[in-house]
Short mmCIF file of C-alpha atoms and ligand atoms in Angstrom, two decimals:
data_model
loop_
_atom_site.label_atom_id
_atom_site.label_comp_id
_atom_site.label_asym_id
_atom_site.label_seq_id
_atom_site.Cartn_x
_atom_site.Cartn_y
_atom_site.Cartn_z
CA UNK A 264 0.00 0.00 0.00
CA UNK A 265 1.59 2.65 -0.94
CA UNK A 266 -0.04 5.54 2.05
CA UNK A 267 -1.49 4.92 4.46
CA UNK A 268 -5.57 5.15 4.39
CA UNK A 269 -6.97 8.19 6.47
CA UNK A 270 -9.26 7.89 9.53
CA UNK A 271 -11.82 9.69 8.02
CA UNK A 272 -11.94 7.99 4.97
CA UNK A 273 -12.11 4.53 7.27
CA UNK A 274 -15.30 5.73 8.30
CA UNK A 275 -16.99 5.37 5.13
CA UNK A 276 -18.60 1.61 3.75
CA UNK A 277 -15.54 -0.48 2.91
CA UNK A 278 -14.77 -4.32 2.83
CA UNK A 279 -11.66 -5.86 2.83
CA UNK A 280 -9.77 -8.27 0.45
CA UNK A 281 -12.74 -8.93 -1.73
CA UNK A 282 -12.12 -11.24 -4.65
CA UNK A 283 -11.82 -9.69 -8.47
CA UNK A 284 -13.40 -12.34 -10.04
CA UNK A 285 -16.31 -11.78 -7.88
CA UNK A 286 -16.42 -7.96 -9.46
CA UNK A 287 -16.22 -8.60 -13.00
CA UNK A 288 -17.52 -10.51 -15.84
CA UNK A 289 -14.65 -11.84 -16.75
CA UNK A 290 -13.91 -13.31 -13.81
CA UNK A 291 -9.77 -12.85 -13.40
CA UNK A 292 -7.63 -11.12 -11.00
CA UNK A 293 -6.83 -11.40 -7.34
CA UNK A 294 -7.66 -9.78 -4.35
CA UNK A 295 -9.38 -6.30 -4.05
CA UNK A 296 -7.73 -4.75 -0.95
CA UNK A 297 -9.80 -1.72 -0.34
CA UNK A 298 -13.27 -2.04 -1.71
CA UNK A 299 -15.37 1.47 -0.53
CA UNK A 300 -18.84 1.55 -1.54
CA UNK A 301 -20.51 4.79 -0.82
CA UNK A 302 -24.59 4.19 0.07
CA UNK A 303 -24.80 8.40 -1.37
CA UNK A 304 -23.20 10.86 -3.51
CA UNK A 305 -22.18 12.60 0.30
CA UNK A 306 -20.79 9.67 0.90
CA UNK A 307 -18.84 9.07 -2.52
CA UNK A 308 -17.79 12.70 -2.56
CA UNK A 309 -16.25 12.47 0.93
CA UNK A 310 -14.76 9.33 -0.65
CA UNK A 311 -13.01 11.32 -3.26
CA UNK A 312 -12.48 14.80 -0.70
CA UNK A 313 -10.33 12.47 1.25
CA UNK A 314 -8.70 11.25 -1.64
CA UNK A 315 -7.45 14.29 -3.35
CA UNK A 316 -6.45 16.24 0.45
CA UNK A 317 -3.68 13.18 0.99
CA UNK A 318 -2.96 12.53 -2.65
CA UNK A 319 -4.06 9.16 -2.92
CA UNK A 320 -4.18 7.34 -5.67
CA UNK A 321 -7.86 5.53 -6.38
CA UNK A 322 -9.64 3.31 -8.79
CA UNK A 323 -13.58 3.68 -9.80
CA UNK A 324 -15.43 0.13 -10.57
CA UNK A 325 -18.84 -0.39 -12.39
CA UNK A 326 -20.39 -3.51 -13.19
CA UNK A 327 -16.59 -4.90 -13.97
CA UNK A 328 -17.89 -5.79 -17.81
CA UNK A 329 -14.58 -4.21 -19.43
CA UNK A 330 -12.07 -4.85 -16.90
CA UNK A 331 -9.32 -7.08 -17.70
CA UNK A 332 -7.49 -7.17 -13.84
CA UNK A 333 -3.58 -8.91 -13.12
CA UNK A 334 -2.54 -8.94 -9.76
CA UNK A 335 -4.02 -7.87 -6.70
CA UNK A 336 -4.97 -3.88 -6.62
CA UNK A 337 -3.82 -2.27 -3.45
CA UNK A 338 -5.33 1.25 -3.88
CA UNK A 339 -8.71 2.23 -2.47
CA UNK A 340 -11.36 0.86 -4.92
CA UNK A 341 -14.87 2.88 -5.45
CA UNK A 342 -17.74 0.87 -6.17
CA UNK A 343 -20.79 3.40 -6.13
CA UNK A 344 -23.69 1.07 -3.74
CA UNK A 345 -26.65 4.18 -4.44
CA UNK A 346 -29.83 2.34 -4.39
CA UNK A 347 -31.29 1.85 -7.72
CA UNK A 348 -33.75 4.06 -8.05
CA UNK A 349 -35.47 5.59 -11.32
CA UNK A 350 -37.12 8.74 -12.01
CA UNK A 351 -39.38 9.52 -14.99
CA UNK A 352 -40.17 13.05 -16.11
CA UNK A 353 -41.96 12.77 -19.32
CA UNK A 354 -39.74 11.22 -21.90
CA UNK A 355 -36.55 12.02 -19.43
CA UNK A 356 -35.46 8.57 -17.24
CA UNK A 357 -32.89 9.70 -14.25
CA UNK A 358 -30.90 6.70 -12.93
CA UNK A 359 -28.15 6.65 -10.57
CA UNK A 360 -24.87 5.45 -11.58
CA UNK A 361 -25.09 1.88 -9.51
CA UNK A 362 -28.04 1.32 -12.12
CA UNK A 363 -27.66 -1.37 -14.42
CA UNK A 364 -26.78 -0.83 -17.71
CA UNK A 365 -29.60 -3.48 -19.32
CA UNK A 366 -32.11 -2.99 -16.97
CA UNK A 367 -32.18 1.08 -18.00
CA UNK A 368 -33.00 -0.49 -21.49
CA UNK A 369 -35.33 -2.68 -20.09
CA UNK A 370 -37.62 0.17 -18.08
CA UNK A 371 -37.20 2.27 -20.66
CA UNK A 372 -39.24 0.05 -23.21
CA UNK A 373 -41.51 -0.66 -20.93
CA UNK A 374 -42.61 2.64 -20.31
CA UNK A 375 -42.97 3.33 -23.53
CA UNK A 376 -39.99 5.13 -24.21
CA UNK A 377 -37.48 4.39 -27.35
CA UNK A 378 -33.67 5.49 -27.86
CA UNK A 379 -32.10 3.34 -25.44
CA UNK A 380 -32.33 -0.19 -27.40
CA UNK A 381 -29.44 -0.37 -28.81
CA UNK A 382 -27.88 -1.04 -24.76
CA UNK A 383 -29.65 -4.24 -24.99
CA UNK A 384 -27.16 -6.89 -24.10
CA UNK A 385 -24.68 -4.14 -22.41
CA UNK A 386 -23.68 -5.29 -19.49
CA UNK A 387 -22.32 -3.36 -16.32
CA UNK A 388 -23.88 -0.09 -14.73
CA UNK A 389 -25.28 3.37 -16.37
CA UNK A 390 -21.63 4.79 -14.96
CA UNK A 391 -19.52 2.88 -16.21
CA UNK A 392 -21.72 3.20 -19.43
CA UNK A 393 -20.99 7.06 -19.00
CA UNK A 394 -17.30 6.76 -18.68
CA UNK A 395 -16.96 4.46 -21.72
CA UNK A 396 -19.81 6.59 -24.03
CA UNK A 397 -21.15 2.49 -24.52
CA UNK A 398 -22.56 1.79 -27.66
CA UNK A 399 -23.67 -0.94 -29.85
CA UNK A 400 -25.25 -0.83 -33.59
CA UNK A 401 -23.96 2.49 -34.56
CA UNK A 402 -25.45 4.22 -31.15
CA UNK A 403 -23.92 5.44 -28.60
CA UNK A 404 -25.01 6.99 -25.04
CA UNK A 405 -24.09 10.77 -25.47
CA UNK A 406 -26.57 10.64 -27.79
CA UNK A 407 -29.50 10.27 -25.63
CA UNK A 408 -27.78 12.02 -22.80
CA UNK A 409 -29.30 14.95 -21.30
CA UNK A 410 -28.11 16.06 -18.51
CA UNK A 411 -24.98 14.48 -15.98
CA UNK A 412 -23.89 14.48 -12.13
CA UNK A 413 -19.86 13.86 -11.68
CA UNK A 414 -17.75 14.22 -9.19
CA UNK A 415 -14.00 16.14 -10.00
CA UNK A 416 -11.01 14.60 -9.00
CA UNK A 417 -10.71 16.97 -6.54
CA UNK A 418 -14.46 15.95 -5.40
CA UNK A 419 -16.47 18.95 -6.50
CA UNK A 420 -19.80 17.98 -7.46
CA UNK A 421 -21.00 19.45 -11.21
CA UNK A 422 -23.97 18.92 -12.99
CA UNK A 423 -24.21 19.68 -17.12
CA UNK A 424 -25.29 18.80 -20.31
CA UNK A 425 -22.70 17.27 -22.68
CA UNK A 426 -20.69 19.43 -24.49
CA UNK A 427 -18.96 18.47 -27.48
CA UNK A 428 -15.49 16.46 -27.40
CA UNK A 429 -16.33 15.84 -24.11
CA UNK A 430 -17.58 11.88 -25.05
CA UNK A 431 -16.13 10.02 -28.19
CA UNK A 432 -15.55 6.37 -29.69
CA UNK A 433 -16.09 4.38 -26.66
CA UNK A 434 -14.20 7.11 -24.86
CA UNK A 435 -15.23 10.33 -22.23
CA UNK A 436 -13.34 13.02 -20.40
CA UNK A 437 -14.76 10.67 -17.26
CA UNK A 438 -11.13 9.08 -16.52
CA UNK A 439 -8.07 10.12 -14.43
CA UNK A 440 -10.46 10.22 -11.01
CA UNK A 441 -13.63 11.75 -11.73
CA UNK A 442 -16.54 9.77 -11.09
CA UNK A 443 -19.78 9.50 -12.83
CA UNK A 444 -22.79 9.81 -10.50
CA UNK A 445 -26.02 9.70 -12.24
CA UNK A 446 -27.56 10.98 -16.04
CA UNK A 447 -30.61 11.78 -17.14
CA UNK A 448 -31.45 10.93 -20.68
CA UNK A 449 -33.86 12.14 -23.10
CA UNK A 450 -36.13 9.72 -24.95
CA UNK A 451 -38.98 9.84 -27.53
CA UNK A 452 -41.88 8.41 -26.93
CA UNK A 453 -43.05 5.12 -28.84
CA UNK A 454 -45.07 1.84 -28.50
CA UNK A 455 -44.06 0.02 -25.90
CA UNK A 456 -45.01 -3.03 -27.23
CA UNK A 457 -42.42 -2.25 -30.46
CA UNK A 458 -39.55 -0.41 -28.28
CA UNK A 459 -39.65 -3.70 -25.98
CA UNK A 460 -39.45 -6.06 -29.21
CA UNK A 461 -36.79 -4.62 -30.80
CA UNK A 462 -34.58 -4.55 -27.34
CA UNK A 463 -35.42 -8.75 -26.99
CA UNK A 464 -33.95 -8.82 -30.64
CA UNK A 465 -30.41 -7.01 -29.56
CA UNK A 466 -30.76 -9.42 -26.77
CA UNK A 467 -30.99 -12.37 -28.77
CA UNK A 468 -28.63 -11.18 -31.29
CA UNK A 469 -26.07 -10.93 -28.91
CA UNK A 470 -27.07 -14.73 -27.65
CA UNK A 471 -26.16 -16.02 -30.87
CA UNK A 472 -23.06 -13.91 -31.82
CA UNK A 473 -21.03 -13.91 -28.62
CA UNK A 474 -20.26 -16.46 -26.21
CA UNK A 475 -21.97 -15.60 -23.23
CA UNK A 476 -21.93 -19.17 -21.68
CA UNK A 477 -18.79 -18.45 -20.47
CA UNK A 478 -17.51 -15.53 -18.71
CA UNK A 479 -16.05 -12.86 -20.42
CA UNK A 480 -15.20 -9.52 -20.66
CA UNK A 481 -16.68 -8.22 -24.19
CA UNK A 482 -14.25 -7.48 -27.12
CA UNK A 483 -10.72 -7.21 -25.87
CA UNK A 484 -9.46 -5.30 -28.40
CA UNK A 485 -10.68 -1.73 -30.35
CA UNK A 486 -10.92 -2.16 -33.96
CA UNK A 487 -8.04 -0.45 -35.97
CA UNK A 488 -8.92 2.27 -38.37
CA UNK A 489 -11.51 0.64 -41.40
CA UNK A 490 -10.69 -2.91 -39.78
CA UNK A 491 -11.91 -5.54 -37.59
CA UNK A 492 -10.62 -6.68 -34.50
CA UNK A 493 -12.56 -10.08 -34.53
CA UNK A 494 -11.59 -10.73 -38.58
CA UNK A 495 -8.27 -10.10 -38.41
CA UNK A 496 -7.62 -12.64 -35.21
CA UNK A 497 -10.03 -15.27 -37.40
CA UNK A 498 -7.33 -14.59 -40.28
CA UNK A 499 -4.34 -14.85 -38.09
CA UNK A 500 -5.83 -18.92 -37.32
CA UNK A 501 -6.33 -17.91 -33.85
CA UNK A 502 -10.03 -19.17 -32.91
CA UNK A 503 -9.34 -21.66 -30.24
CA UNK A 504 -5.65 -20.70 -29.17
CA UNK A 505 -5.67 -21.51 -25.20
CA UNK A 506 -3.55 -21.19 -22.81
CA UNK A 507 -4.66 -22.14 -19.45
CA UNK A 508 -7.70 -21.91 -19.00
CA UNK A 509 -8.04 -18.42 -21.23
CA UNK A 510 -9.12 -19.11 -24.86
CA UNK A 511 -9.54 -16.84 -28.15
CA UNK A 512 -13.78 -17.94 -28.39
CA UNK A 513 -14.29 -20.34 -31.12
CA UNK A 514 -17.41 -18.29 -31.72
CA UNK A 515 -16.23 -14.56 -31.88
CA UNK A 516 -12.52 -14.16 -32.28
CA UNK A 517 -12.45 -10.65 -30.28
CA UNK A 518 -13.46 -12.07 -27.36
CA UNK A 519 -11.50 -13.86 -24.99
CA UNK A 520 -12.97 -16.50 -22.32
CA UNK A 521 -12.34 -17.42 -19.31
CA UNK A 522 -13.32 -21.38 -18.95
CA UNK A 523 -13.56 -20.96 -14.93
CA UNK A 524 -9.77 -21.25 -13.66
CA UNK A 525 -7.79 -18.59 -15.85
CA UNK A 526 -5.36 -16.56 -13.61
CA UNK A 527 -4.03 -13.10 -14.80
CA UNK A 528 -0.98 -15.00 -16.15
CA UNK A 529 -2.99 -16.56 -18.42
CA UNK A 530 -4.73 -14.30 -19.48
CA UNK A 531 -1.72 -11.68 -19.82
CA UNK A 532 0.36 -14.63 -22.16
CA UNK A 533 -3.43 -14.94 -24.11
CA UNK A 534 -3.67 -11.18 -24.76
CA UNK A 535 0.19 -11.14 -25.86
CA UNK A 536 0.18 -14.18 -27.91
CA UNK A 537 -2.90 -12.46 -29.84
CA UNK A 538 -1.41 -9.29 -30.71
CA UNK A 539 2.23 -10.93 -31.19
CA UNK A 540 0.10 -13.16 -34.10
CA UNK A 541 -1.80 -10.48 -35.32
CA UNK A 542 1.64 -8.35 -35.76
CA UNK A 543 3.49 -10.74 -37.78
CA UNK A 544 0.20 -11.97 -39.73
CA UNK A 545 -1.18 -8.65 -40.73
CA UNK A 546 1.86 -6.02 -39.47
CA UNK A 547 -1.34 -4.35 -37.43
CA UNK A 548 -1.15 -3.50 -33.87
CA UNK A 549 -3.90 -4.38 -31.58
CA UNK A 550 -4.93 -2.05 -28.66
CA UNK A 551 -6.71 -3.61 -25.90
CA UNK A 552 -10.40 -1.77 -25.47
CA UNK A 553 -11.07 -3.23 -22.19
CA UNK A 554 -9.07 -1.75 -19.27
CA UNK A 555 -6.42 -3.57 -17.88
CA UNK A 556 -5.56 -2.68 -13.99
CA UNK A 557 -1.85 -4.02 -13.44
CA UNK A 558 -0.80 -3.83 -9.78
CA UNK A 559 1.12 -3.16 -7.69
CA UNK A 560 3.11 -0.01 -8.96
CA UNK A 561 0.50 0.91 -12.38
CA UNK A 562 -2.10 2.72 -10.59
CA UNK A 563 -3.86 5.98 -11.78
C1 FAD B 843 -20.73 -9.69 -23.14
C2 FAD B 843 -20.30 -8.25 -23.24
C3 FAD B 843 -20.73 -7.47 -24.30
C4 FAD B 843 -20.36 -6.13 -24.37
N1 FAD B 843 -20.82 -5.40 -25.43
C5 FAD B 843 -20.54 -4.08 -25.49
C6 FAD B 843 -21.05 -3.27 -26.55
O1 FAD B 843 -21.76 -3.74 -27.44
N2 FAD B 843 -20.75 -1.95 -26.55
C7 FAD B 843 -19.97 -1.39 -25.58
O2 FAD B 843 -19.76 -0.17 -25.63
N3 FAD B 843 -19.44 -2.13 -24.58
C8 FAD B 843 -19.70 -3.45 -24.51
N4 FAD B 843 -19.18 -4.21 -23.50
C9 FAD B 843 -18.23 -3.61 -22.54
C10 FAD B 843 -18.87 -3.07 -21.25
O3 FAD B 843 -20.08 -3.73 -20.97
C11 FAD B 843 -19.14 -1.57 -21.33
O4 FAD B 843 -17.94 -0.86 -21.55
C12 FAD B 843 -19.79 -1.05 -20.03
O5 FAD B 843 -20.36 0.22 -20.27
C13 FAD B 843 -18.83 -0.97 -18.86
O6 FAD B 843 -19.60 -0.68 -17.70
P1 FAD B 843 -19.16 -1.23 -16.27
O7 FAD B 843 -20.05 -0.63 -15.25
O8 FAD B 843 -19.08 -2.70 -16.27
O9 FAD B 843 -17.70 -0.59 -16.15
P2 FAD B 843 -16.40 -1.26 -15.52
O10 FAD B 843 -15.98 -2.41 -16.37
O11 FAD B 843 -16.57 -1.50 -14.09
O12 FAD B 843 -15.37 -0.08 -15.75
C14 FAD B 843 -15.02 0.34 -17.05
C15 FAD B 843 -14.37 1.71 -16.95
O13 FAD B 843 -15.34 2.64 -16.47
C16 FAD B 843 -14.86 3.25 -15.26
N5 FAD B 843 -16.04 3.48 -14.42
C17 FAD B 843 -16.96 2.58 -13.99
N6 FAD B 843 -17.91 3.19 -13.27
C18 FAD B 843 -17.58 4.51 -13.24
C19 FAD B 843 -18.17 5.67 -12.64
N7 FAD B 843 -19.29 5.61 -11.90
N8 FAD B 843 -17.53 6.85 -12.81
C20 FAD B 843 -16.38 6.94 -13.53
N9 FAD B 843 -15.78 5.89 -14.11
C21 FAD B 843 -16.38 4.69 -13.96
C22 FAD B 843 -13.85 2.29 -14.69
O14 FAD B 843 -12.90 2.95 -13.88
C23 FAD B 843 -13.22 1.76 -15.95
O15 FAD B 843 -12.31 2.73 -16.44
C24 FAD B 843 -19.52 -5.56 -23.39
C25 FAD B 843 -19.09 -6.35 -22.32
C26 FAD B 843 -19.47 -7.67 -22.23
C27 FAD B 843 -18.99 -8.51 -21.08
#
């Protein structure tokens, strides 16, 4: 650890040495030392006060569905614990940032309300779906987004509306210690009966097209300029490489499985042996789109 914790940040909801691959999809990485998990935005700004007055380092966690994790983490960990609560206001749905990603698609189409069904099959919450501007089917989140709560690194709270450059491919200005609170977006109004239809079809498309029998963390890598990901790993011969108990998914090249026992070593040699291939098969580099948290000494 590299400082020691404060009193007054002790006083806030915490649990010790709590397993990664209980917090993410994908299942991989070892022990969570510091786990806080603020109950209100007081709470999870006092979180980040305390933070920024002894200059100490933090990490913010979602749902875990785009976290690849090595090692044990060491640094405080915020995992937002806000009840789940939704608010309607004509064709505006509020939802704290502990709210999960599919089930926001979900309510909306029940009530009637269409723009949010192409987060079908998202996993994870509505902040980590903020942070990473989530998007599926050529949609993505800043474009229903209305309004947003954040905390600064420096723990001031700010609500806005976006403002352009601020969210982009899979990408937002939410990184580096600011933490994503709550949205509001803005819907139109629809049949409920058609809006819920069409988000069981993204469902089911995703059933068919990804492996989701075993756990996973979504598509490891971005796809390069005009190319993808998936196609050029299927080109380099790599469905089915394993090592351990990681494997490149028969079923959708770009993402990687866990069968139930990989450790981060595995995965690590996996995600090297991939872009090592894909280098010398196609001379293109692969960058990882999920988030890799390497510890000790990494964190950010
Ligand atoms: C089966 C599967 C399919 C997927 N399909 C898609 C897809 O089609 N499109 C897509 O865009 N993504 C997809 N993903 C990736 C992932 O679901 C999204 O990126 C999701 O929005 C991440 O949310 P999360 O809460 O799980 O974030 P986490 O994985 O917990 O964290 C991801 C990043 O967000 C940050 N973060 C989390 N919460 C907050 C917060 N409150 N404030 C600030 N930062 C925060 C974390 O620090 C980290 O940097 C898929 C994943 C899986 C497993």
């Amino acid at each position: 650890m590299p400082h020691p914790l404060p009193d007054d940040l002790l006083t806030l909801p915490h649990r010790r040495d709590v397993p990664f691959p209980k917090l993410t999809t994908l299942g991989v990485g070892g022990l969570c030392r510091w786990l806080f998990e603020p109950a209100t935005e007081a709470e999870a700004q006092r979180f980040v006060q305390a933070c920024a007055r002894e200059a100490l380092p933090y990490r913010v966690l979602g749902g875990g569905s785009n976290l690849v994790i090595f090692g044990d983490v060491e640094v405080p960990v915020l995992r937002l614990a806000f009840p789940k609560t939704l608010r309607q206001d004509g064709p505006r749905l509020s939802a704290p940032a502990s709210y999960g990603h599919i089930r926001l698609s979900q309510d909306a189409g029940r009530l009637g309300l269409s723009g949010l069904e192409y987060a079908a099959g998202i996993p994870g919450s509505t902040g980590g779906a903020l942070r990473m501007n989530a998007g599926a089917y050529g949609t993505e989140l800043v474009e229903v987004l209305d309004t947003f709560r954040f905390l600064t690194p420096d723990g001031d709270l700010i609500e806005k509306r976006p403002d352009p450059g601020e969210f982009g491919y899979r990408s937002s200005f939410l990184t580096g210690g600011h933490v994503a609170l709550a949205y509001t977006v803005r819907l139109a109004p629809g049949d409920a009966g058609v809006i819920q239809a069409k988000v069981a079809e993204n469902m089911g498309r995703r059933g068919t097209s990804q492996p989701l029998s075993r756990r996973n963390a979504g598509c490891i890598f971005k796809n390069p300029a005009g190319l993808s990901a998936g196609r050029l790993i299927d080109q380099a011969g790599l469905k089915g490489l394993r090592i351990g108990d990681a494997e490149v998914s028969p079923d959708h090249a770009n993402f990687l499985i866990n069968h139930g026992h990989a450790t981060p070593e595995d995965f690590d040699a996996l995600m090297e042996a991939v872009r090592e291939k894909v280098r010398m098969f196609h001379g293109v580099e692969l960058e990882p789109e999920v988030e890799i948290w390497r510890s000790p000494g990494s964190e950010g």
